[in-house]
Amino acid sequence: MRIGVVTFPGSLDDRDAARAVRIAGGEPIPLWHGDDDLKSVDAVVLPGGFSYGDYLRCGAIARFAPVMHSLVAAAEGGLPVLGICNGFQILCESHLLPGALTRNDSLHFVCRDQRLRIEDVTSMWTSDFDAGQEIVIPLKNGEGGYVADEATLDRLEGEGRVIARYLEVNPNGSRRDIAGIRNERGNVVGLMPHPEHAVEALTGPTTDGLPFFTSILTSLVAAA
Amino acid sequence: MIDTVTHAIEDPDHVQPFAELGLKPDEYQRIRDILDRRPTSSELAMYSVMWSEHCSYKSSKVHLRQFGEKKPETDVLLVGIGENAGVVDIGDGWAVTFKVESHNHPSYVEPYQGAATGVGGIVRDILSMGARPLAVMDPLRFGPLDAPDTRRVLPGIVAGVGGYGNCLGLPNIGGEVVFDPTYVGNPLVNALCVGAMRHEDIHLASAKGVGNLVVLYGARTGGDGIGGVSVLASETFDEGGPTKRPSVQVGDPFMEKLLIEATLEVLHSGLVEGIQDLGGAGISCATSELASNGEGGMHVWLDHVLLRDPTLTPEEILMSESQERMCAIVRPDNLEAFLALCGKWDVEAVVIGEVNDSGRLTVDWHGERIVDVPPRTVAHEGPVYDRPYHRPSWQDALQADGPDRLPRPSTPDELRATLLTMAAAPNLASKSWVTSQYDRYVLGNTVLAQPEDAGMIRIDEETGRGIAVSTDCNGRFAKLDPYAGAQLALAESYRNVAASGAIPLAVTNCLNFGSPEDPEVMWQFAQATTGLADGCLELGIPVTGGNVSFYNQTGDTAILPTPVVGVLGVIDDVDRRTPMAWGPDGELIYLLGDTRDEFGGSEWAHHVHGHLGGLPPMVDLQRERLLGEILVAGSRDGMLTAAHDVSDGGVAQSLVEMALRAGIGARCWVPDGLDPFTFLFSESTGRAVVVVPRSEELRFTEMCAARQLPAHRVGVVDSGLGADAGYPAGTQVLQFSDQFTVTLDEVRDAHERTLPAILG
């Protein structure tokens, strides 16, 4: 399975995302922000980082990159996309997911090992988890507070589209402790914490992040 | 009007503001002698910055020479002192470069940008050797935690370190946060970066090959970071001209990230003959050093430099310390490919000069010659001072005022209270308020990060080969005895690296002191450098480079002498690293080394009594070497599940940190022949706490006995002590037999509350 990993100027976790894909058993395919060719990939990861420096609103410039023109259309057609951290911000800016990510309520960048509960296992990126499974993966962001209007939040919860929630500590002031959401179809997932940093016992706090990357392979095989 | 060489010849008596630029009259005269005329204002600007203490090391050079003269026999050094950073062979064809630099004064003036650009500058030093920067660490010093000045500078400095490093995508894997009253008004921001490359990718700062082009790339040149040069600029501009920009540079980590990727790509594509980063003294430094190291000649068209502000004068352009810029020497036939790769990364690049064999560095501004100098006289042949120094008049009295008279806790309740007080002391308390603002995960190779003894990263994902780095310094020890203090800093850093399981290989340093014009400060500096050089020789690990920061003082009060020492170690397979957290029930806790009644300069004397006097702990580098060998062997042969060095706060603090990291309690006892207070809080060096599985106990203790390293069993990991001690079942406790019991919850609360209570 060919999983594309997009590099924008300022992407930082693109190598990590590619490594996670490889460890899960997929083939990572580098995609370049300036190239609208998706190279026939089966799914795409938008990695963490500070695309274009995030000097404007996070992700606001990245959404206009040539690769995003192709990606938005493909995602609307069902291509699986996982946006992690800055990738989540880009998905929101691209209107593939509702809501927005705002500055942490602490006003500090925060890096911590974060406990989460996986609440939706119907998405293409979470199917290898058990519903209600608790995991610990790194979280690191300065603008990770998920916000949306009450109606949108109600709808996300009502439709089971909150894929993960923060447990014990809400690290950034996200509404209703939301750590990640999916679109209606379940192919597009945005997640603020970093599963790609929890795929090896040696370098991560756990290997709890790996199922995000095996899930997509399982989902793609099942769909094939 | 532009001051040209012709003008300088025609108007020899023009009065120049050399004193305002920091040059002494004899230094100015020396420039006139070198040029056989007065310098132009541009030349004066170049010499003044390059001959500054910061760039020329004029007060420290005579002492720093010892690092070369006393260099131990070593085959690990691929590039030594004098380049942007030293390079160390770590095996398998890998080379590692690391260096620490100070950004103290800018960080006091503007904490966020000062700290941020400190990180940016050291990262470019590593990059300019051809290495991919892989991690950063930041040894920081502040005034007392509750001082108003600290509350101003600390949050900004931490945010700046994090803001730059996080956005750049480098994990922050260690460092220090230390508080002492002498750092009020003189915070220390030292920044370390480590990078790796294959041996064949090492690059040097030299302009070789007549006809090759000098390419400036990265950020545009602006008016930031221009210090004394504004004196010259003010001569050129009428009132109503641009206002003086701040002397502190402003960082753009996003541009630095692009600069890293673009630079590594042009280097790996073989498009670069020589490379230099732009830091202090900007284009003046880069061009004069490149020319001086190369064919000896270079011509620069200064008006080709891309500017952020078109009104900048040539003097300002030469001196600007705008960040995120690099200078490369490129063959003409490679230029197109070089520019294309820069374009790929949206990095602007422009040819500003050409290498020649004239032996001169010449600079033109719109066709007029404004600089014509021998580059070596700018870059490498600046003034050297052997400043007078003498032992301070107060040194004997300080050393005579030992800690023996200080009242010590003796009852179990007093000892218990002292343990909790110490765990909460600002210097010993959890630093997670600081470190949680740093990304330690990015790049996915971080194996150990703060609060572990050393930061450790994997270099080779196939083999698991990796490195460990630690930085340390106890300035109180250095105040009591600068020679011993520098060796104690070295010993602690060495021990921390060994505790992680890595073999110590090489040393870098950042020597932070007061004014070199004060003979007593200069004595501290001379003693510390001698101590460090002698210590490195004895431990057999070479100094690869470093940095000196003088003038860290307010009025007559200098900071504690703070020779921060960084040690780099190699580990064949990071899978064998030794962490700090101990393992499951039943594992045995051993204290390695000798514990003596040593409290001079200790954290206990400082925190509990506000006392600094006496002598620091005894230095025994042969013992450190032996301890290091045992720690590395224990890691390599799978005999240790955990290890932690014993330093500030003594054994009590080591046990507290290991227990908190594991979340599991232990039963401990005082070994025969020691009183509980000395056992818990003495800061004797050459010691570590290690944790051994029962199955390895015999093998491990026999190894220690055979090597004659004292090893005392002082405890056993035990998660089931809570109920017996009268707490609810499952409560984790640290129990000291016949003395006292504390729960991990109360220790954790004390340990973790201190910084947030003040900093929010």
XYZ file of N, CA, C and O in Angstrom, chain A residues 7-16 19 22-23 32-33 49-55 107-113 137-141 194 196-198 200-206, chain B residues 132 155 159 163 165-170 251-255 257-258 261 344-346 433 435-448 458 461 573-577 759-760:
360
model
N 5.300 16.913 2.283
C 6.239 17.856 2.898
C 5.927 19.267 2.407
O 5.997 19.542 1.209
N 5.536 20.104 3.331
C 5.404 21.546 3.085
C 6.696 22.204 3.556
O 7.423 21.620 4.374
N 6.988 23.409 3.116
C 8.084 24.139 3.766
C 7.725 24.308 5.245
O 6.659 24.852 5.548
N 8.568 23.803 6.113
C 8.274 23.892 7.542
C 7.635 22.647 8.122
O 7.387 22.599 9.323
N 7.365 21.640 7.303
C 6.936 20.352 7.867
C 8.097 19.784 8.680
O 9.249 19.847 8.251
N 7.785 19.219 9.842
C 8.849 18.720 10.709
C 8.748 17.228 10.972
O 9.756 16.563 11.183
N 7.551 16.714 11.023
C 7.374 15.318 11.398
C 7.133 14.434 10.182
O 6.586 13.337 10.315
N 7.548 14.916 9.009
C 7.333 14.121 7.795
C 8.175 12.850 7.821
O 7.707 11.784 7.432
N 9.416 12.930 8.304
C 10.241 11.721 8.394
C 9.626 10.721 9.369
O 9.635 9.521 9.145
N 9.123 11.240 10.472
C 8.505 10.376 11.482
C 7.265 9.687 10.936
O 7.034 8.504 11.189
N 8.330 6.981 8.657
C 8.837 5.843 9.437
C 7.675 5.022 9.997
O 7.680 3.785 9.952
N 6.150 2.915 7.412
C 7.030 1.792 7.091
C 6.937 0.704 8.166
O 6.822 -0.483 7.864
N 6.962 1.129 9.430
C 6.903 0.152 10.527
C 5.564 -0.594 10.504
O 5.490 -1.786 10.802
N 5.295 16.385 -2.529
C 5.885 17.722 -2.386
C 4.791 18.774 -2.489
O 3.922 18.681 -3.362
N 4.857 19.763 -1.631
C 3.791 20.776 -1.566
C 3.547 21.458 -2.907
O 2.412 21.817 -3.225
N 4.185 19.982 12.147
C 5.230 20.954 11.848
C 4.679 22.357 11.910
O 3.660 22.615 12.572
N 5.387 23.253 11.249
C 4.973 24.660 11.210
C 5.008 25.076 9.742
O 5.934 25.751 9.297
N 4.014 24.627 8.955
C 4.052 24.905 7.531
C 4.085 26.415 7.292
O 3.317 27.165 7.897
N 5.006 26.816 6.456
C 5.206 28.244 6.141
C 5.447 29.062 7.408
O 5.155 30.245 7.468
N 5.967 28.398 8.451
C 6.261 29.097 9.697
C 5.044 29.325 10.574
O 5.173 29.778 11.701
N 3.874 29.041 10.063
C 2.639 29.295 10.814
C 2.582 30.734 11.329
O 2.060 31.000 12.409
N 3.158 31.640 10.557
C 3.162 33.034 11.015
C 1.782 33.661 10.865
O 1.408 34.556 11.607
N -1.441 29.276 27.006
C -0.610 30.217 26.244
C 0.823 29.727 26.061
O 1.658 30.421 25.514
N 1.118 28.512 26.536
C 2.442 27.928 26.333
C 2.361 26.780 25.336
O 1.359 26.066 25.298
N 3.435 26.572 24.598
C 3.615 25.327 23.866
C 3.672 24.222 24.918
O 4.275 24.395 25.975
N 3.064 23.077 24.630
C 3.119 21.983 25.598
C 3.501 20.690 24.896
O 3.002 20.374 23.825
N 4.466 19.982 25.513
C 4.897 18.670 25.034
C 4.727 17.704 26.196
O 5.349 17.885 27.237
N 3.825 16.724 26.053
C 3.605 15.773 27.148
C 3.110 14.454 26.594
O 2.640 14.385 25.470
N 3.269 13.413 27.431
C 2.709 12.117 27.084
C 1.242 12.155 27.497
O 0.932 12.263 28.682
N -0.006 8.715 23.936
C 0.897 9.105 22.851
C 1.341 10.551 23.083
O 0.703 11.286 23.825
N 2.450 10.961 22.458
C 2.903 12.343 22.686
C 1.923 13.376 22.136
O 1.281 13.147 21.111
N 1.863 14.473 22.838
C 1.140 15.642 22.353
C 2.120 16.798 22.387
O 2.893 16.921 23.336
N 2.148 17.605 21.354
C 3.072 18.746 21.339
C 2.497 19.790 20.419
O 2.453 19.612 19.211
N 2.016 20.852 21.004
C 1.445 21.906 20.167
C 1.397 23.222 20.929
O 1.433 23.256 22.147
N 0.278 13.065 18.542
C 1.177 12.541 17.505
C 1.368 11.026 17.578
O 2.313 10.557 18.216
N 2.560 9.154 15.336
C 3.799 8.742 14.656
C 4.999 8.776 15.595
O 6.044 8.224 15.270
N 4.867 9.434 16.749
C 5.959 9.426 17.730
C 5.794 8.278 18.732
O 6.530 8.227 19.720
N 4.815 7.427 18.539
C 4.598 6.308 19.469
C 4.432 5.019 18.677
O 3.397 4.360 18.731
N 7.540 3.022 18.272
C 8.686 2.203 18.682
C 8.842 2.365 20.191
O 8.864 3.494 20.688
N 9.025 1.240 20.880
C 9.183 1.318 22.343
C 10.430 2.123 22.714
O 10.477 2.793 23.737
N 11.423 2.085 21.849
C 12.694 2.745 22.135
C 12.585 4.269 22.171
O 13.213 4.939 22.989
N 11.808 4.821 21.275
C 11.780 6.277 21.128
C 10.464 6.907 21.560
O 10.399 8.120 21.709
N 9.433 6.118 21.731
C 8.146 6.683 22.128
C 7.805 6.294 23.547
O 8.439 5.406 24.123
N 6.809 6.961 24.127
C 6.386 6.574 25.468
C 5.712 5.200 25.448
O 5.700 4.493 26.455
N 5.136 4.845 24.290
C 4.423 3.579 24.104
C 4.510 3.255 22.616
O 5.119 4.004 21.845
N 23.855 17.220 9.578
C 22.447 17.504 9.842
C 22.292 17.729 11.342
O 22.617 16.850 12.134
N 10.501 33.251 31.728
C 9.472 32.791 30.779
C 9.801 33.152 29.335
O 9.552 32.364 28.423
N 10.468 30.422 26.440
C 9.611 30.483 25.256
C 10.439 30.680 23.993
O 10.112 30.141 22.931
N 10.322 28.205 21.231
C 9.717 28.733 20.009
C 10.603 28.521 18.800
O 10.119 28.155 17.724
N 13.441 26.325 18.591
C 13.785 24.909 18.395
C 12.602 24.075 17.942
O 12.739 23.209 17.078
N 11.432 24.346 18.509
C 10.248 23.573 18.121
C 9.904 23.808 16.665
O 9.563 22.885 15.925
N 9.965 25.062 16.248
C 9.579 25.411 14.877
C 10.626 24.920 13.879
O 10.336 24.681 12.717
N 11.858 24.763 14.371
C 12.952 24.298 13.537
C 12.926 22.784 13.399
O 13.528 22.210 12.492
N 12.246 22.131 14.326
C 12.140 20.685 14.259
C 13.336 19.951 14.829
O 13.738 18.922 14.314
N 13.926 20.501 15.904
C 15.010 19.794 16.580
C 14.570 19.458 17.997
O 14.125 20.330 18.733
N 14.871 36.399 15.262
C 15.004 35.101 14.619
C 13.788 34.716 13.801
O 12.670 35.134 14.083
N 14.031 33.915 12.756
C 12.961 33.366 11.931
C 13.243 31.871 11.762
O 13.939 31.458 10.835
N 12.727 31.058 12.690
C 13.064 29.637 12.664
C 12.579 28.933 11.401
O 13.179 27.946 10.974
N 11.512 29.441 10.817
C 11.023 28.840 9.580
C 12.080 28.970 8.482
O 12.388 28.021 7.763
N 12.667 30.164 8.373
C 13.737 30.355 7.384
C 14.925 29.445 7.700
O 15.550 28.877 6.809
N 14.835 26.524 9.104
C 14.472 25.166 8.690
C 14.711 24.999 7.184
O 15.288 23.997 6.740
N 14.298 25.992 6.407
C 14.514 25.925 4.956
C 16.013 25.953 4.645
O 16.501 25.259 3.748
N 17.546 22.496 5.179
C 17.224 21.531 4.112
C 17.955 21.905 2.825
O 18.503 21.046 2.137
N 14.284 25.651 -4.969
C 13.363 24.583 -4.565
C 12.861 24.819 -3.145
O 11.703 24.566 -2.824
N 13.753 25.304 -2.292
C 13.390 25.517 -0.883
C 12.969 26.963 -0.607
O 12.900 27.385 0.551
N 12.727 27.733 -1.669
C 12.297 29.135 -1.501
C 13.316 29.947 -0.713
O 12.949 30.806 0.093
N 8.147 22.384 34.118
C 7.517 23.640 33.672
C 8.291 24.191 32.470
O 7.711 24.741 31.539
N 10.775 22.208 30.590
C 11.043 21.246 29.514
C 9.776 20.815 28.785
O 9.862 20.348 27.652
N 8.606 20.977 29.415
C 7.384 20.607 28.694
C 7.052 21.631 27.611
O 6.146 21.422 26.822
N 7.805 22.736 27.590
C 7.610 23.697 26.482
C 8.536 23.388 25.301
O 8.528 24.110 24.307
N 9.333 22.338 25.441
C 10.238 21.935 24.360
C 9.754 20.623 23.750
O 9.419 19.687 24.473
N 9.804 20.543 22.437
C 9.495 19.296 21.731
C 10.691 18.352 21.876
O 11.781 18.661 21.416
N 10.484 17.208 22.534
C 11.588 16.252 22.666
C 11.417 15.068 21.713
O 12.250 14.174 21.687
N 10.337 15.036 20.962
C 10.035 13.857 20.150
C 10.371 14.002 18.671
O 10.562 13.000 17.985
N 10.386 15.222 18.159
C 10.512 15.422 16.712
C 11.773 14.724 16.185
O 12.780 14.630 16.893
N 11.714 14.239 14.993
C 12.728 13.435 14.291
C 12.686 11.960 14.692
O 13.238 11.106 14.009
N 12.026 11.662 15.815
C 11.756 10.265 16.124
C 12.960 9.436 16.518
O 12.912 8.213 16.445
N 14.038 10.080 16.968
C 15.223 9.327 17.366
C 15.641 9.588 18.809
O 16.732 9.215 19.227
N 14.784 10.259 19.562
C 15.129 10.571 20.950
C 14.937 9.327 21.817
O 13.826 8.818 21.937
N 16.023 8.881 22.403
C 15.975 7.682 23.238
C 15.895 8.062 24.717
O 15.181 7.444 25.490
N 16.647 9.083 25.092
C 16.571 9.621 26.456
C 16.526 11.148 26.367
O 17.228 11.737 25.553
N 19.404 8.318 18.673
C 19.841 7.291 17.734
C 20.340 7.993 16.481
O 19.701 8.901 15.965
N 19.552 4.280 12.168
C 18.345 3.495 12.453
C 18.556 2.017 12.152
O 17.813 1.166 12.655
N 24.668 0.515 20.518
C 23.268 0.212 20.260
C 22.416 0.879 21.340
O 22.491 0.502 22.509
N 21.645 1.857 20.933
C 20.867 2.630 21.911
C 19.857 1.753 22.651
O 19.347 2.150 23.707
N 19.572 0.579 22.111
C 18.688 -0.343 22.808
C 19.262 -0.722 24.177
O 18.542 -1.147 25.065
N 20.577 -0.567 24.353
C 21.232 -0.926 25.610
C 21.339 0.255 26.568
O 22.051 0.171 27.580
N 20.713 1.368 26.260
C 20.825 2.529 27.152
C 20.323 2.169 28.539
O 19.458 1.311 28.712
N 5.879 30.513 38.694
C 5.825 30.908 37.285
C 4.435 30.763 36.678
O 4.194 31.216 35.555
N 3.535 30.105 37.404
C 2.158 30.004 36.912
C 1.928 28.794 36.027
O 2.818 28.094 35.639
